[in-house]
């Protein structure tokens, strides 16, 4: 009987719901599942106080996260650790980077033991920007010795302008319901239920020993949808985040009041960036489309790897 390790972190329950839908077919197929929920020490608040939300920015970007409590597997003295056939890693994005608890896990000794030499399936759920964070995640998984064989992404499919309001409202109040005619925040119920197709496909693949080869098992299932127009904005944002995170860290450590002025400056920059630079960047991209087309197509293909955006196997799951 094959064993699957699930490692996840979710504050609001959005990603836990996706994981629950995804693993149900694995359990139904008789696979043995061990689920590790990452527990940062101390826990991050949800809903977020305003400055706490800003204060996690520098360390998220610089991959210098708050540590997690020991895993339940650690408590069990490492028993059975060698037996996992597959690891499913479910993670949210924080500031274009893997959320701190996931980054802490991937940089831990436990990750080296648990991921070393094993196939890893990545499952991300976020607002709409996971590309840079995925580049970082791939590096961290490889450094822990894991083999990233599949990647599926869930994003908020409402218009970007609406999510610009509904996501912060959700983060700061915990409320994600319909609001002044705007759609509910986050990944919708239909997308969440649709995560089951990945569990079904993984159960079938495990029955055929496919996890032993370095080939994706979730092709043809619309695993990802890359938004080509966001690629260059995200890359520019990532570069700016590197600079800002360095500046803020020079003003003080996480939680210290003396870095609040720098965080406020960053906030102003962020708002100006979102309301001016991003639309300007999109307009320029449209003008320069013929010149950028090949580069954007190549980057789109890069981010669609390994599982792809194809839908060839979707009919079997509808
Ligand atoms: C501090 C913070 C920063 C975030 N930054 C991003 C981001 O850069 N890109 C994005 O698409 N979503 C971002 N999100 C949204 C999360 O990826 C995620 O969708 C949301 O926190 C809900 O996840 P949960 O399952 O942990 O509740 C951010 C959320 C938080 C709390």
CSV table of C-alpha atoms and ligand atoms in Angstrom, one decimal:
chain,number,residue,atom,x,y,z
A,1,UNK,CA,0.0,0.0,0.0
A,2,UNK,CA,1.5,3.3,-1.1
A,3,UNK,CA,1.9,6.2,1.3
A,4,UNK,CA,1.4,9.9,0.5
A,5,UNK,CA,2.7,12.8,2.7
A,6,UNK,CA,0.7,16.0,2.5
A,7,UNK,CA,2.3,19.2,3.8
A,8,UNK,CA,0.2,22.3,3.9
A,9,UNK,CA,-0.4,25.7,5.4
A,10,UNK,CA,-3.6,27.7,5.2
A,11,UNK,CA,-4.9,30.5,7.3
A,12,UNK,CA,-8.5,31.1,6.1
A,13,UNK,CA,-9.1,27.5,5.2
A,14,UNK,CA,-9.1,28.2,1.4
A,15,UNK,CA,-6.2,25.9,0.7
A,16,UNK,CA,-7.3,23.3,3.3
A,17,UNK,CA,-10.6,23.0,1.4
A,18,UNK,CA,-8.7,22.5,-1.9
A,19,UNK,CA,-6.4,19.9,-0.3
A,20,UNK,CA,-9.4,18.1,1.2
A,21,UNK,CA,-11.1,17.8,-2.2
A,22,UNK,CA,-7.8,16.7,-3.8
A,23,UNK,CA,-6.9,13.9,-1.3
A,24,UNK,CA,-10.4,12.5,-1.0
A,25,UNK,CA,-9.9,10.2,-4.1
A,26,UNK,CA,-6.5,9.1,-2.8
A,27,UNK,CA,-8.1,8.0,0.4
A,28,UNK,CA,-11.0,6.3,-1.5
A,29,UNK,CA,-8.4,4.5,-3.5
A,30,UNK,CA,-7.0,3.0,-0.3
A,31,UNK,CA,-3.7,5.0,-0.2
A,32,UNK,CA,-2.3,5.8,3.2
A,33,UNK,CA,-2.1,9.5,3.9
A,34,UNK,CA,-0.2,11.4,6.5
A,35,UNK,CA,-1.0,15.1,6.7
A,36,UNK,CA,1.4,17.6,8.3
A,37,UNK,CA,-0.2,21.0,8.9
A,38,UNK,CA,2.6,23.6,9.3
A,39,UNK,CA,2.4,25.5,12.6
A,40,UNK,CA,4.5,28.7,12.7
A,41,UNK,CA,5.8,29.6,16.2
A,42,UNK,CA,4.2,32.0,17.2
A,43,UNK,CA,1.2,31.6,14.8
A,44,UNK,CA,0.6,34.4,12.2
A,45,UNK,CA,-2.7,36.2,12.9
A,46,UNK,CA,-5.8,35.9,10.7
A,47,UNK,CA,-7.5,38.2,10.0
A,48,UNK,CA,-4.4,40.3,9.9
A,49,UNK,CA,-3.8,43.5,11.9
A,50,UNK,CA,-2.6,46.1,9.3
A,51,UNK,CA,1.0,46.5,10.3
A,52,UNK,CA,1.5,42.8,11.0
A,53,UNK,CA,0.5,42.2,7.4
A,54,UNK,CA,3.1,44.7,6.1
A,55,UNK,CA,5.7,43.5,8.6
A,56,UNK,CA,5.9,40.0,7.1
A,57,UNK,CA,7.0,41.4,3.7
A,58,UNK,CA,10.8,41.7,4.1
A,59,UNK,CA,11.3,38.3,5.6
A,60,UNK,CA,9.0,36.6,3.2
A,61,UNK,CA,10.9,38.0,0.2
A,62,UNK,CA,14.3,37.3,1.8
A,63,UNK,CA,13.4,33.7,2.7
A,64,UNK,CA,14.2,34.4,6.3
A,65,UNK,CA,11.0,33.0,7.8
A,66,UNK,CA,9.6,32.6,11.3
A,67,UNK,CA,10.3,28.9,12.3
A,68,UNK,CA,7.6,26.3,12.6
A,69,UNK,CA,6.9,24.0,15.5
A,70,UNK,CA,8.3,20.5,15.1
A,71,UNK,CA,6.3,18.3,12.8
A,72,UNK,CA,4.2,15.5,14.2
A,73,UNK,CA,6.5,13.1,12.4
A,74,UNK,CA,9.4,14.6,14.3
A,75,UNK,CA,7.5,13.8,17.6
A,76,UNK,CA,7.2,10.3,16.4
A,77,UNK,CA,11.0,10.1,16.3
A,78,UNK,CA,11.2,9.8,12.6
A,79,UNK,CA,9.3,6.5,12.5
A,80,UNK,CA,8.2,5.4,9.1
A,81,UNK,CA,9.6,8.5,7.4
A,82,UNK,CA,11.4,6.5,4.7
A,83,UNK,CA,8.1,5.0,3.4
A,84,UNK,CA,6.5,7.9,1.6
A,85,UNK,CA,6.0,7.4,-2.2
A,86,UNK,CA,4.8,10.9,-2.9
A,87,UNK,CA,4.8,14.3,-1.3
A,88,UNK,CA,2.0,16.8,-1.9
A,89,UNK,CA,3.0,20.4,-0.9
A,90,UNK,CA,0.2,22.9,-0.7
A,91,UNK,CA,1.2,26.5,-0.3
A,92,UNK,CA,-0.1,30.1,-0.5
A,93,UNK,CA,1.9,33.1,-1.9
A,94,UNK,CA,3.0,35.9,0.3
A,95,UNK,CA,4.5,38.9,-1.5
A,96,UNK,CA,5.5,37.0,-4.6
A,97,UNK,CA,7.2,34.4,-2.5
A,98,UNK,CA,6.2,31.1,-0.9
A,99,UNK,CA,4.4,31.9,2.4
A,100,UNK,CA,6.8,32.0,5.4
A,101,UNK,CA,5.7,28.7,7.0
A,102,UNK,CA,6.3,26.8,3.7
A,103,UNK,CA,9.6,28.5,3.1
A,104,UNK,CA,10.6,27.6,6.7
A,105,UNK,CA,9.6,24.0,6.2
A,106,UNK,CA,11.5,23.7,2.9
A,107,UNK,CA,14.7,25.1,4.5
A,108,UNK,CA,14.5,22.7,7.5
A,109,UNK,CA,16.3,19.5,8.1
A,110,UNK,CA,12.9,17.8,8.2
A,111,UNK,CA,12.3,18.8,4.6
A,112,UNK,CA,15.6,17.2,3.5
A,113,UNK,CA,14.7,14.0,5.2
A,114,UNK,CA,11.1,13.9,3.9
A,115,UNK,CA,11.6,15.3,0.4
A,116,UNK,CA,15.0,13.8,-0.4
A,117,UNK,CA,14.8,11.8,-3.6
A,118,UNK,CA,11.0,11.8,-3.6
A,119,UNK,CA,8.5,13.1,-6.2
A,120,UNK,CA,6.8,16.3,-5.1
A,121,UNK,CA,3.5,17.7,-6.3
A,122,UNK,CA,3.1,21.4,-5.8
A,123,UNK,CA,-0.4,22.9,-5.2
A,124,UNK,CA,-0.6,26.7,-4.9
A,125,UNK,CA,-3.7,28.9,-4.2
A,126,UNK,CA,-3.4,32.7,-4.2
A,127,UNK,CA,-4.9,35.9,-5.6
A,128,UNK,CA,-3.3,35.8,-9.0
A,129,UNK,CA,0.4,36.1,-8.8
A,130,UNK,CA,2.3,32.8,-8.3
A,131,UNK,CA,4.9,32.8,-11.0
A,132,UNK,CA,7.9,34.3,-9.2
A,133,UNK,CA,7.0,32.4,-6.0
A,134,UNK,CA,7.0,29.2,-8.0
A,135,UNK,CA,10.5,29.8,-9.3
A,136,UNK,CA,11.6,30.2,-5.7
A,137,UNK,CA,9.7,27.1,-4.6
A,138,UNK,CA,11.3,25.0,-7.3
A,139,UNK,CA,14.7,26.1,-6.1
A,140,UNK,CA,13.9,25.3,-2.5
A,141,UNK,CA,12.4,21.9,-3.3
A,142,UNK,CA,15.5,21.0,-5.4
A,143,UNK,CA,17.8,22.2,-2.5
A,144,UNK,CA,15.9,19.9,-0.1
A,145,UNK,CA,16.6,17.1,-2.6
A,146,UNK,CA,13.0,16.7,-3.9
A,147,UNK,CA,12.0,16.1,-7.5
A,148,UNK,CA,9.2,18.5,-8.5
A,149,UNK,CA,7.1,16.4,-10.9
A,150,UNK,CA,3.8,18.3,-11.0
A,151,UNK,CA,2.4,21.8,-10.2
A,152,UNK,CA,-1.3,22.9,-10.1
A,153,UNK,CA,-2.4,26.5,-9.5
A,154,UNK,CA,-5.7,27.9,-8.1
A,155,UNK,CA,-6.3,31.6,-8.4
A,156,UNK,CA,-9.1,34.0,-7.8
A,157,UNK,CA,-10.8,34.2,-11.2
A,158,UNK,CA,-12.7,37.5,-10.6
A,159,UNK,CA,-11.6,40.7,-12.4
A,160,UNK,CA,-8.2,41.9,-11.1
A,161,UNK,CA,-9.8,45.3,-10.1
A,162,UNK,CA,-12.4,43.6,-8.0
A,163,UNK,CA,-9.8,41.3,-6.2
A,164,UNK,CA,-7.7,44.4,-5.5
A,165,UNK,CA,-10.5,45.3,-3.1
A,166,UNK,CA,-12.0,42.0,-2.1
A,167,UNK,CA,-8.6,40.3,-1.2
A,168,UNK,CA,-7.4,43.0,1.3
A,169,UNK,CA,-10.9,43.1,2.8
A,170,UNK,CA,-10.7,39.4,3.3
A,171,UNK,CA,-7.2,39.5,4.8
A,172,UNK,CA,-8.0,42.4,7.2
A,173,UNK,CA,-11.5,41.4,8.3
A,174,UNK,CA,-11.7,37.6,7.5
A,175,UNK,CA,-14.8,38.3,5.4
A,176,UNK,CA,-14.8,37.0,1.9
A,177,UNK,CA,-18.6,37.2,1.0
A,178,UNK,CA,-20.1,39.3,-1.8
A,179,UNK,CA,-19.6,43.0,-1.0
A,180,UNK,CA,-21.1,46.1,-2.7
A,181,UNK,CA,-21.8,44.1,-5.9
A,182,UNK,CA,-18.2,42.7,-5.9
A,183,UNK,CA,-17.8,38.9,-6.2
A,184,UNK,CA,-16.7,36.8,-3.1
A,185,UNK,CA,-13.0,36.8,-2.6
A,186,UNK,CA,-10.7,33.8,-3.4
A,187,UNK,CA,-10.9,30.5,-5.2
A,188,UNK,CA,-14.6,29.7,-5.9
A,189,UNK,CA,-16.4,26.5,-4.8
A,190,UNK,CA,-16.5,25.0,-8.3
A,191,UNK,CA,-12.7,25.3,-8.7
A,192,UNK,CA,-12.2,23.9,-5.2
A,193,UNK,CA,-14.4,20.9,-5.9
A,194,UNK,CA,-12.5,20.5,-9.2
A,195,UNK,CA,-9.3,19.7,-7.3
A,196,UNK,CA,-10.7,16.2,-6.9
A,197,UNK,CA,-9.6,15.5,-10.5
A,198,UNK,CA,-5.9,15.8,-9.5
A,199,UNK,CA,-6.5,13.3,-6.6
A,200,UNK,CA,-8.1,10.9,-9.0
A,201,UNK,CA,-5.3,11.2,-11.5
A,202,UNK,CA,-2.6,10.8,-8.8
A,203,UNK,CA,-4.4,7.7,-7.5
A,204,UNK,CA,-4.4,6.2,-11.0
A,205,UNK,CA,-0.8,7.1,-11.6
A,206,UNK,CA,0.4,5.7,-8.3
A,207,UNK,CA,-1.4,2.4,-9.1
A,208,UNK,CA,0.8,2.3,-12.3
A,209,UNK,CA,4.0,3.2,-10.5
A,210,UNK,CA,4.2,6.4,-12.5
A,211,UNK,CA,5.6,8.4,-9.6
A,212,UNK,CA,8.9,6.6,-10.0
A,213,UNK,CA,9.6,8.3,-13.3
A,214,UNK,CA,10.4,12.0,-13.6
A,215,UNK,CA,7.3,12.6,-15.7
A,216,UNK,CA,4.3,14.8,-14.8
A,217,UNK,CA,1.2,12.8,-13.8
A,218,UNK,CA,-1.3,15.7,-14.1
A,219,UNK,CA,-0.9,16.6,-17.7
A,220,UNK,CA,-4.1,17.4,-19.7
A,221,UNK,CA,-6.0,18.4,-16.6
A,222,UNK,CA,-5.8,22.3,-16.9
A,223,UNK,CA,-3.3,22.2,-14.0
A,224,UNK,CA,-2.3,25.8,-14.6
A,225,UNK,CA,-3.4,28.8,-16.5
A,226,UNK,CA,-0.6,31.3,-17.0
A,227,UNK,CA,-1.7,34.9,-17.5
A,228,UNK,CA,0.8,36.2,-20.1
A,229,UNK,CA,0.1,39.8,-19.4
A,230,UNK,CA,1.1,39.5,-15.8
A,231,UNK,CA,4.5,37.9,-16.4
A,232,UNK,CA,6.6,41.0,-16.9
A,233,UNK,CA,4.8,43.0,-14.2
A,234,UNK,CA,5.5,40.2,-11.8
A,235,UNK,CA,9.1,40.1,-12.7
A,236,UNK,CA,9.5,43.8,-12.3
A,237,UNK,CA,7.6,43.6,-8.9
A,238,UNK,CA,10.0,40.9,-7.8
A,239,UNK,CA,13.1,43.0,-8.5
A,240,UNK,CA,11.6,46.0,-6.7
A,241,UNK,CA,10.6,43.8,-3.7
A,242,UNK,CA,14.3,42.6,-3.4
A,243,UNK,CA,15.4,46.2,-3.1
A,244,UNK,CA,12.6,47.3,-0.7
A,245,UNK,CA,13.0,44.2,1.6
A,246,UNK,CA,16.7,45.0,2.0
A,247,UNK,CA,16.0,48.6,2.8
A,248,UNK,CA,13.3,47.8,5.4
A,249,UNK,CA,15.5,45.1,7.1
A,250,UNK,CA,18.2,47.7,7.5
A,251,UNK,CA,15.8,49.8,9.5
A,252,UNK,CA,15.0,47.0,12.0
A,253,UNK,CA,14.1,43.4,12.6
A,254,UNK,CA,10.7,41.8,12.2
A,255,UNK,CA,8.2,43.2,14.8
A,256,UNK,CA,10.4,46.2,15.7
A,257,UNK,CA,8.5,49.5,15.8
A,258,UNK,CA,11.4,51.4,14.2
A,259,UNK,CA,10.8,49.9,10.8
A,260,UNK,CA,7.2,51.2,10.7
A,261,UNK,CA,8.2,54.4,8.8
A,262,UNK,CA,10.0,52.3,6.1
A,263,UNK,CA,7.0,50.0,5.9
A,264,UNK,CA,4.6,53.0,5.4
A,265,UNK,CA,6.9,54.2,2.6
A,266,UNK,CA,6.7,50.7,1.0
A,267,UNK,CA,2.9,50.7,1.3
A,268,UNK,CA,2.7,54.1,-0.5
A,269,UNK,CA,5.1,52.7,-3.2
A,270,UNK,CA,2.9,49.6,-3.5
A,271,UNK,CA,-0.3,51.5,-4.0
A,272,UNK,CA,1.3,53.9,-6.5
A,273,UNK,CA,2.7,50.9,-8.3
A,274,UNK,CA,-0.6,49.1,-8.5
A,275,UNK,CA,-2.7,52.1,-9.6
A,276,UNK,CA,-0.1,53.7,-12.0
A,277,UNK,CA,2.9,51.5,-13.0
A,278,UNK,CA,1.0,48.3,-13.5
A,279,UNK,CA,-1.6,49.8,-15.9
A,280,UNK,CA,1.2,51.7,-17.7
A,281,UNK,CA,3.3,48.6,-17.9
A,282,UNK,CA,0.3,46.8,-19.5
A,283,UNK,CA,-0.3,49.6,-22.0
A,284,UNK,CA,3.3,49.6,-22.9
A,285,UNK,CA,3.3,45.8,-23.3
A,286,UNK,CA,0.3,46.2,-25.7
A,287,UNK,CA,2.2,48.7,-27.8
A,288,UNK,CA,5.4,46.6,-27.8
A,289,UNK,CA,3.5,43.4,-28.3
A,290,UNK,CA,5.1,42.4,-31.6
A,291,UNK,CA,8.6,42.9,-30.1
A,292,UNK,CA,7.8,41.1,-26.8
A,293,UNK,CA,5.6,38.2,-28.3
A,294,UNK,CA,8.4,35.6,-28.5
A,295,UNK,CA,9.8,36.4,-25.1
A,296,UNK,CA,6.4,36.2,-23.4
A,297,UNK,CA,5.5,33.0,-25.3
A,298,UNK,CA,8.7,31.4,-24.0
A,299,UNK,CA,8.1,32.6,-20.5
A,300,UNK,CA,4.5,31.3,-20.6
A,301,UNK,CA,5.8,27.9,-21.7
A,302,UNK,CA,8.4,28.0,-18.9
A,303,UNK,CA,5.7,28.7,-16.2
A,304,UNK,CA,3.3,26.1,-17.6
A,305,UNK,CA,5.9,23.4,-16.8
A,306,UNK,CA,5.8,20.7,-15.6
A,307,UNK,CA,2.1,19.8,-15.7
A,308,UNK,CA,0.9,22.1,-18.5
A,309,UNK,CA,-2.2,24.0,-19.4
A,310,UNK,CA,-3.7,21.4,-21.7
A,311,UNK,CA,-7.2,20.0,-21.3
A,312,UNK,CA,-6.9,16.7,-23.2
A,313,UNK,CA,-8.0,14.5,-20.2
A,314,UNK,CA,-10.6,16.9,-18.8
A,315,UNK,CA,-13.6,15.1,-20.4
A,316,UNK,CA,-12.9,12.1,-18.2
A,317,UNK,CA,-13.3,14.2,-15.2
A,318,UNK,CA,-16.4,16.3,-16.0
B,1,LIG,C1,0.9,38.5,3.7
B,1,LIG,C2,0.2,38.1,2.5
B,1,LIG,C3,0.8,38.4,1.2
B,1,LIG,C4,0.1,37.9,0.1
B,1,LIG,N1,0.7,38.1,-1.2
B,1,LIG,C5,0.2,37.6,-2.3
B,1,LIG,C6,0.8,37.8,-3.6
B,1,LIG,O1,2.0,38.3,-3.7
B,1,LIG,N2,0.3,37.2,-4.7
B,1,LIG,C7,-1.0,36.6,-4.6
B,1,LIG,O2,-1.4,36.2,-5.6
B,1,LIG,N3,-1.6,36.4,-3.4
B,1,LIG,C8,-1.0,36.9,-2.2
B,1,LIG,N4,-1.7,36.7,-1.0
B,1,LIG,C9,-2.9,35.8,-0.9
B,1,LIG,C10,-2.5,34.4,-0.5
B,1,LIG,O3,-1.7,33.8,-1.5
B,1,LIG,C11,-3.7,33.5,-0.2
B,1,LIG,O4,-4.5,33.4,-1.4
B,1,LIG,C12,-4.5,34.0,0.9
B,1,LIG,O5,-3.7,34.3,2.0
B,1,LIG,C13,-5.5,32.8,1.4
B,1,LIG,O6,-4.7,31.7,1.7
B,1,LIG,P1,-5.0,30.7,2.9
B,1,LIG,O7,-5.4,29.4,2.4
B,1,LIG,O8,-3.7,30.7,3.7
B,1,LIG,O9,-6.1,31.4,3.7
B,1,LIG,C14,-1.1,37.2,0.1
B,1,LIG,C15,-1.6,36.9,1.4
B,1,LIG,C16,-1.0,37.3,2.6
B,1,LIG,C17,-1.6,36.9,3.9
